[in-house]
CSV table of C-alpha atoms in Angstrom, one decimal:
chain,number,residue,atom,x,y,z
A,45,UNK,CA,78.4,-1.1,-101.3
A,46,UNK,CA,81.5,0.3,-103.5
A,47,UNK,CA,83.2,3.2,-101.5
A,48,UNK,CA,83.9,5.8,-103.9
A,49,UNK,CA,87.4,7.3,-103.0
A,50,UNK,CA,88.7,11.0,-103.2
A,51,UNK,CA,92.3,10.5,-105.4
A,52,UNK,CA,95.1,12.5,-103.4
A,53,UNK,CA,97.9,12.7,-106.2
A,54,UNK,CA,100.7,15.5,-107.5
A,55,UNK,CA,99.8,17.8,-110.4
A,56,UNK,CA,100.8,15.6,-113.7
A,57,UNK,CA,98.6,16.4,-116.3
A,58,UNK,CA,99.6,12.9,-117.7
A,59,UNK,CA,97.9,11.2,-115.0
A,60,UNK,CA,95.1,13.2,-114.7
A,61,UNK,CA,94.5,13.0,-118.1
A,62,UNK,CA,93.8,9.3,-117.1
A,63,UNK,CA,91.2,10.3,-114.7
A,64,UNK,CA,87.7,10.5,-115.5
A,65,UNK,CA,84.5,11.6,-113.0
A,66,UNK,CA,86.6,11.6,-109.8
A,67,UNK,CA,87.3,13.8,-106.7
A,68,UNK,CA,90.6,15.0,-106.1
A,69,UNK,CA,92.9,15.9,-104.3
A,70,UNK,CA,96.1,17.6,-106.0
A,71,UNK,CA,99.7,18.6,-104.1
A,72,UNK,CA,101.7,21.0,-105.9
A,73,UNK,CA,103.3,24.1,-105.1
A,74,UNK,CA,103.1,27.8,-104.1
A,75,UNK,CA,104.7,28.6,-107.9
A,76,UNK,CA,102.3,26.8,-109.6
A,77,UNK,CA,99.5,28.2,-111.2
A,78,UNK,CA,96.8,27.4,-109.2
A,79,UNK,CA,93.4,28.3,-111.5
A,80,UNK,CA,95.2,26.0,-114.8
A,81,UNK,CA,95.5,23.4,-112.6
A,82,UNK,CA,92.1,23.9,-111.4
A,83,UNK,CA,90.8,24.3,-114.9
A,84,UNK,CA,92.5,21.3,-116.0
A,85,UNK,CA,91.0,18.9,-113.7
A,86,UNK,CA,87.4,20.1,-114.5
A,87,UNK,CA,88.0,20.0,-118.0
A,88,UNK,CA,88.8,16.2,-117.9
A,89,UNK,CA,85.5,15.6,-115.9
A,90,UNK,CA,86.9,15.3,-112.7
A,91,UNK,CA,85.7,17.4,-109.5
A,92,UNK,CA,88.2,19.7,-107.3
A,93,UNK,CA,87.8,18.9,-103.9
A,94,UNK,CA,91.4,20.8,-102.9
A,95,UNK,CA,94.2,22.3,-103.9
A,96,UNK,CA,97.2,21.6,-101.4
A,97,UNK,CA,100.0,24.0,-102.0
A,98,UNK,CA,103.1,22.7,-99.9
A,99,UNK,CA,104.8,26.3,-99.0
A,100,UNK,CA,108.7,25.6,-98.5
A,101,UNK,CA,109.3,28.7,-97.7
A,102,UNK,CA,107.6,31.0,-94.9
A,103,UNK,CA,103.8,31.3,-95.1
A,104,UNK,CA,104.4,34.9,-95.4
A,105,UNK,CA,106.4,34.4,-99.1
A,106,UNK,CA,102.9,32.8,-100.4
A,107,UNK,CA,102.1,34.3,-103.7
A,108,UNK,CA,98.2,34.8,-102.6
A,109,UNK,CA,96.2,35.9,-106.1
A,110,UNK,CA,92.9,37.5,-106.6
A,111,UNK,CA,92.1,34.4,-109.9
A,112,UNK,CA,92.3,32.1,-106.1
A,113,UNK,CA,89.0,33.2,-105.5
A,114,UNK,CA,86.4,30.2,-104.9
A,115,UNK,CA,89.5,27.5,-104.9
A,116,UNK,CA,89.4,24.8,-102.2
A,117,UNK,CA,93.2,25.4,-100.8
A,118,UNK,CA,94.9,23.8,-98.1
A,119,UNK,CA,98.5,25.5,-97.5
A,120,UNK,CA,100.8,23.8,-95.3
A,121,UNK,CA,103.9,25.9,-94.4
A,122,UNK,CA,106.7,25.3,-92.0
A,123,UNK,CA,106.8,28.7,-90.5
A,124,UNK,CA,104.9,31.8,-90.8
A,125,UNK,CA,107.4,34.7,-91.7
A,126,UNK,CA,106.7,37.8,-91.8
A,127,UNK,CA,103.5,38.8,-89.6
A,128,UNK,CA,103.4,42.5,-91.6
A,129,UNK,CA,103.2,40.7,-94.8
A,130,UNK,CA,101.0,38.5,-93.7
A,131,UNK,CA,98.5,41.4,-92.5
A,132,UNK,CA,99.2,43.1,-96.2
A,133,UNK,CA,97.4,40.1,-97.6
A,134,UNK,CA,94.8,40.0,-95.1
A,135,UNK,CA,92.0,41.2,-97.0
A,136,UNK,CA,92.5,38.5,-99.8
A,137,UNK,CA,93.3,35.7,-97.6
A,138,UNK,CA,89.9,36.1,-95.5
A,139,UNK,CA,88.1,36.0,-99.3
A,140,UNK,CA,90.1,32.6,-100.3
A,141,UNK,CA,88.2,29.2,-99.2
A,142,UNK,CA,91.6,28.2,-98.0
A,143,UNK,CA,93.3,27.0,-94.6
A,144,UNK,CA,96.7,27.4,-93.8
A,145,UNK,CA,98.2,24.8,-91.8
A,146,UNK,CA,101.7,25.4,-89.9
A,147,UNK,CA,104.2,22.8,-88.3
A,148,UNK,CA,104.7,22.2,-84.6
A,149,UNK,CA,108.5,21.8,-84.8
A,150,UNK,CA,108.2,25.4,-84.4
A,151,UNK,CA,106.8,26.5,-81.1
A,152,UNK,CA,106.2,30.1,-82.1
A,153,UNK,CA,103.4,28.5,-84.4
A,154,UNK,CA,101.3,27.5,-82.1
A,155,UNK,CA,100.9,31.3,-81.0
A,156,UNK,CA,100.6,32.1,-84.7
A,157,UNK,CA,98.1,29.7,-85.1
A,158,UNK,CA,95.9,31.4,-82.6
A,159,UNK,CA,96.5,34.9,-84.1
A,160,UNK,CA,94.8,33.6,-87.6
A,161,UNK,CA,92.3,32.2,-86.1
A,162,UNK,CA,91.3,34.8,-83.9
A,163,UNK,CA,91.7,37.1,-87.5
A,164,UNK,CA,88.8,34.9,-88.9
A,165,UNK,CA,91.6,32.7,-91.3
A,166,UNK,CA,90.6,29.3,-90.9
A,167,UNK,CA,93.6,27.1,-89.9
A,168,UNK,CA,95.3,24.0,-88.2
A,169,UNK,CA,98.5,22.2,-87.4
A,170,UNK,CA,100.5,19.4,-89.2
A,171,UNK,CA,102.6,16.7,-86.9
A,172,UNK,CA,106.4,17.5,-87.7
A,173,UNK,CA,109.7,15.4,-87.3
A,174,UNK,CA,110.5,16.8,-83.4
A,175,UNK,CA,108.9,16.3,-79.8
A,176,UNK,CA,105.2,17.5,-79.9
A,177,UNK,CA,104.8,20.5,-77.5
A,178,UNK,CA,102.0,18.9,-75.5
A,179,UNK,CA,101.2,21.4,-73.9
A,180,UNK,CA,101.0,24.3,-76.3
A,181,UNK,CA,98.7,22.0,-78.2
A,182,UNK,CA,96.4,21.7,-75.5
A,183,UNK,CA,96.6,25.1,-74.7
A,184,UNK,CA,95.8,25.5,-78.6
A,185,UNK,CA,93.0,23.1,-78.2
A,186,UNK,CA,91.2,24.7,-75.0
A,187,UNK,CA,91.1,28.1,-77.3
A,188,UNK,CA,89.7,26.6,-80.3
A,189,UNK,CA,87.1,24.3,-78.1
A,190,UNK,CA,86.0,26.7,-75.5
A,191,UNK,CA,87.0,30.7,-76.4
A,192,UNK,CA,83.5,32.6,-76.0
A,193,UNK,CA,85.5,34.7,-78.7
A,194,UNK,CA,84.7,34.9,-81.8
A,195,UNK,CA,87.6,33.1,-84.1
A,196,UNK,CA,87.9,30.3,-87.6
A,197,UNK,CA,88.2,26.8,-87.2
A,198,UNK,CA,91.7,25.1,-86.0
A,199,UNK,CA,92.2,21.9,-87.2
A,200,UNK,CA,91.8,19.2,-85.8
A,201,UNK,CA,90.0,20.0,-83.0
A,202,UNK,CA,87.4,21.1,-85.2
A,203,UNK,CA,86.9,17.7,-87.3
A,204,UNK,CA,87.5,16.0,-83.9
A,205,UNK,CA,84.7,17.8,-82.2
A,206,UNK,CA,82.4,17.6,-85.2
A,207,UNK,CA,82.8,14.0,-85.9
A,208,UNK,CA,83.0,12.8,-82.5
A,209,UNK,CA,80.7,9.7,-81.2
A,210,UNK,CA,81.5,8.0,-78.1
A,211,UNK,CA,81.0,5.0,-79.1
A,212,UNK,CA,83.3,4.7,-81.8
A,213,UNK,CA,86.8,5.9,-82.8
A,214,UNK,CA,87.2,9.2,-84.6
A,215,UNK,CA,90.2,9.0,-86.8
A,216,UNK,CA,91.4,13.0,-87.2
A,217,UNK,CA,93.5,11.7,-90.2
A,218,UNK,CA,91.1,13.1,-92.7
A,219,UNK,CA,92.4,16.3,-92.0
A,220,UNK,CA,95.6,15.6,-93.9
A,221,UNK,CA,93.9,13.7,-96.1
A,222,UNK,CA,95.2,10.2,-95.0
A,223,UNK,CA,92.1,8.5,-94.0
A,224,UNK,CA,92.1,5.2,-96.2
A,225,UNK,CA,88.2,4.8,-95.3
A,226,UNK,CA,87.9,8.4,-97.3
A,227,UNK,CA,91.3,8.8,-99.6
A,228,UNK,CA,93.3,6.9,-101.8
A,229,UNK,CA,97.1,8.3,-102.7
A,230,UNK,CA,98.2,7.3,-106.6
A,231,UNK,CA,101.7,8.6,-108.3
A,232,UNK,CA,102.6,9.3,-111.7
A,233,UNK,CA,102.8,5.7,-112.3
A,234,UNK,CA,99.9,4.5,-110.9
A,235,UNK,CA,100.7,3.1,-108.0
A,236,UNK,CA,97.8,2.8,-104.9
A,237,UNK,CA,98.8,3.8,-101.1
A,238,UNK,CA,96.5,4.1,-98.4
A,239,UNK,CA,98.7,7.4,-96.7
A,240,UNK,CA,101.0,10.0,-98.3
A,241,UNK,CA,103.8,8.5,-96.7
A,242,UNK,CA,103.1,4.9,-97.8
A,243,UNK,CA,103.6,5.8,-101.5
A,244,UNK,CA,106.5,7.9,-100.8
A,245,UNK,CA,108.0,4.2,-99.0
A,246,UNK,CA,106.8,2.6,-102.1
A,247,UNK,CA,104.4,0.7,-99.8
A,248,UNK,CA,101.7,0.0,-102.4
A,249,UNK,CA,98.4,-1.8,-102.3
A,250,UNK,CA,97.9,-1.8,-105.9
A,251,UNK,CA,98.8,-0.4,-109.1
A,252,UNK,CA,96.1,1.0,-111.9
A,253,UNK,CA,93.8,3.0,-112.0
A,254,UNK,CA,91.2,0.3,-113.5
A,255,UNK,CA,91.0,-1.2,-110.1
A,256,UNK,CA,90.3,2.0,-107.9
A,257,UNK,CA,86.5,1.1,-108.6
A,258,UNK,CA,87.1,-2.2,-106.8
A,259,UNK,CA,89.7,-1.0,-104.3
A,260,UNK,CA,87.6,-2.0,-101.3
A,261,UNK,CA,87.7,-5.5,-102.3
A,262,UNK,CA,91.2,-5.9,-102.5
A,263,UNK,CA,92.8,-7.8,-99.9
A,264,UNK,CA,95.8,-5.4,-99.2
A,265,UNK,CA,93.4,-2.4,-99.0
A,266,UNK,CA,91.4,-5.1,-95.9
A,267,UNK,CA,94.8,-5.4,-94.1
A,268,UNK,CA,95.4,-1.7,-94.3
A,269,UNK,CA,92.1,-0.7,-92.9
A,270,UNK,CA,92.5,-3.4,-89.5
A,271,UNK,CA,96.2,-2.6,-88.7
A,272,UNK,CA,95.1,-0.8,-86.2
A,273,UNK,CA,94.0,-3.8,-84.2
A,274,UNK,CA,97.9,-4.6,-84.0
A,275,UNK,CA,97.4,-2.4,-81.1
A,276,UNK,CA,95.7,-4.8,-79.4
A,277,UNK,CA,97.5,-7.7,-79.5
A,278,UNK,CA,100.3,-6.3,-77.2
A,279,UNK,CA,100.5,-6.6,-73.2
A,280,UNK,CA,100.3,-2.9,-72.8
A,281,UNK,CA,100.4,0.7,-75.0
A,282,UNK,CA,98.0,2.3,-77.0
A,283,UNK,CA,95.2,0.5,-76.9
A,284,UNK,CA,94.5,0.3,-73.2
A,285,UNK,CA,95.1,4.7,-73.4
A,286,UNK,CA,91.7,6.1,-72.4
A,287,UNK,CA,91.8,8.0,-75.4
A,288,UNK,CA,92.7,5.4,-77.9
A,289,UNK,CA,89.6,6.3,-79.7
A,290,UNK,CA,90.4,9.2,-80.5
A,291,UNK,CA,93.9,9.1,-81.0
A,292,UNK,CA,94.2,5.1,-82.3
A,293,UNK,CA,97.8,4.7,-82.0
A,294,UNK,CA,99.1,7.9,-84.0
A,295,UNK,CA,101.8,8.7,-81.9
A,296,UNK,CA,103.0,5.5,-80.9
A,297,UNK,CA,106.6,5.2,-81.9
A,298,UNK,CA,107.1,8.5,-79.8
A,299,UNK,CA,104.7,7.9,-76.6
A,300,UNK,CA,108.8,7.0,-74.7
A,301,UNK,CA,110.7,10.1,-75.7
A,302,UNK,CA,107.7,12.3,-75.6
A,303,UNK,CA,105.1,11.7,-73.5
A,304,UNK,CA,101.6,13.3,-73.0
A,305,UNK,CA,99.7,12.3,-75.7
A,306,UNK,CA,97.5,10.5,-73.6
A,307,UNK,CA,96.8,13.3,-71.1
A,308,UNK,CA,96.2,15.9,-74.4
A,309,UNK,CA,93.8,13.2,-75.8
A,310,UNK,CA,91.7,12.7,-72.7
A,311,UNK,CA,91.3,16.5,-72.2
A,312,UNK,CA,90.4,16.4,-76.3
A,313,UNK,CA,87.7,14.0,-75.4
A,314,UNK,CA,86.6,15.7,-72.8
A,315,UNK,CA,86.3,19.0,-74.7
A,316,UNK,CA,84.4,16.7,-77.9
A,317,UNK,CA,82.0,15.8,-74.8
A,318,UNK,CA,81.2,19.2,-73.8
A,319,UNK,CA,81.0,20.2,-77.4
A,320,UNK,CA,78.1,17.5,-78.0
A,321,UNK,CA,76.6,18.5,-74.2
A,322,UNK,CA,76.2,22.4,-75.5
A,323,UNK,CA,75.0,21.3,-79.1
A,324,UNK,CA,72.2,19.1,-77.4
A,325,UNK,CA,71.1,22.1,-74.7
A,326,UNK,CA,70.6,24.1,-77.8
A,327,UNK,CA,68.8,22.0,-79.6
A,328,UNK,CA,66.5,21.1,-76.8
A,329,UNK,CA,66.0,25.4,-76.3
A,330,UNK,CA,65.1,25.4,-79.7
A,331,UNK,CA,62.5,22.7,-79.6
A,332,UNK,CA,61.1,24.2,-76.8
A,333,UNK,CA,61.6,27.9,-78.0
A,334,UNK,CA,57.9,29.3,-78.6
């Protein structure tokens, strides 16, 4: 069966004027006018599945806009800014479909984090350059997975603990939209990469779009999608982590300077568990509910 791909690509109306009857998935910025591009992409018969605006400022200096109303947006900012203008846009933020994702270089995020989720603004975390905080994530986690308190979603504990079988892997990279079983990244030029950063490194599998139909066929594209049995093939690491299927390797190259991803990933697991435990209790009071 043909997997039918959601294109992640920048805003080129040269290229997407090449695109016909797909999903996408389109990066641009916090200048750029967000309803043309919008526009644009349904007029050439594709479908919108989300805007990603990459903020380099502060969150704060987003130009949030009323004509945003019933976008799919994903922002990703380094760091927050100003929490007073943040709570001047408040109001229009909670009426965007939009989630706001902030970078764990900065440990003050993590707090932040919390505080828009707890306002009802649906959010997450992106994996910067420096050490992972461990702990704060956990900390993170344990709120987002067990708080009796009413708050949004925080990514990814929520895809983890919604997509979550123990019997198989759950791979959290379709938050980011990296998840070559889901996504496929193309540039200007039509060049095919399985991740963002795999196009950047000019690490192609393909190039044109005639042969995205087909994509699952191609024998680079097979590669890409097993590399993660690499992990087994060595005398220790990843793949013999408790979590591995949860976290399958992610952190790897960072597991000696900075470990505790495999502590964070077993308490994830943990949490999906009880997630699935509580889901099944209420299921079983509603079947029996008279």
């Amino acid at each position: 069966m043909t997997r039918e791909h959601i294109i992640v690509c920048q805003f080129d109306e040269n290229l997407l004027g090449r695109l016909h009857k797909k999903r996408l998935v389109v990066n641009t910025s916090a200048d750029a006018n967000i309803p043309h591009i919008c526009q644009f992409v349904n007029n050439n018969q594709n479908n919108l599945h989300c805007i990603v605006i990459h903020q380099n400022n502060t969150l704060a200096s987003t130009p949030f806009h009323e004509n945003w109303r019933g976008i799919p947006i994903a922002v990703f900012a380094d760091q927050m800014g100003s929490f007073k203008e943040i709570m001047q846009k408040m109001r229009l933020i909670r009426d965007l479909n939009i989630r706001i994702f902030l970078n764990t270089d900065f440990k003050e995020n993590f707090t932040n984090i919390h505080i828009l989720a707890s306002l009802g603004i649906d959010c997450g975390v992106f994996f910067g350059e420096n050490n992972l905080d461990w702990e704060a994530l956990n900390d993170l986690m344990t709120y987002s997975v067990y708080s009796k308190a009413h708050h949004a979603t925080i990514e990814p504990f929520h895809f983890i603990i919604n997509n979550y079988n123990p019997t198989r892997t759950t791979d959290f990279s379709s938050v980011y939209f990296n998840n070559p079983y889901t996504y496929l990244h193309i540039d200007s030029e039509e060049n095919i990469a399985i991740t963002k950063n795999d196009l950047i490194e000019g690490k192609y599998i393909a190039s044109g779009i005639n042969l995205i139909p087909d994509i699952s066929e191609n024998e680079k594209y097979k590669e890409a999608l097993h590399s993660w049995q690499e992990f087994f093939l060595q005398e220790n690491g990843c793949a013999f982590c408790q979590a591995w299927r949860v976290c399958m390797g992610k952190f790897s190259t960072s597991i000696k300077d900075n470990p505790g991803c495999s502590k964070f990933f077993v308490d994830m697991m943990e949490a999906a568990d009880y997630f699935l435990s509580v889901q099944h209790k209420n299921k079983r009071k509603e079947l029996w509910q008279p």
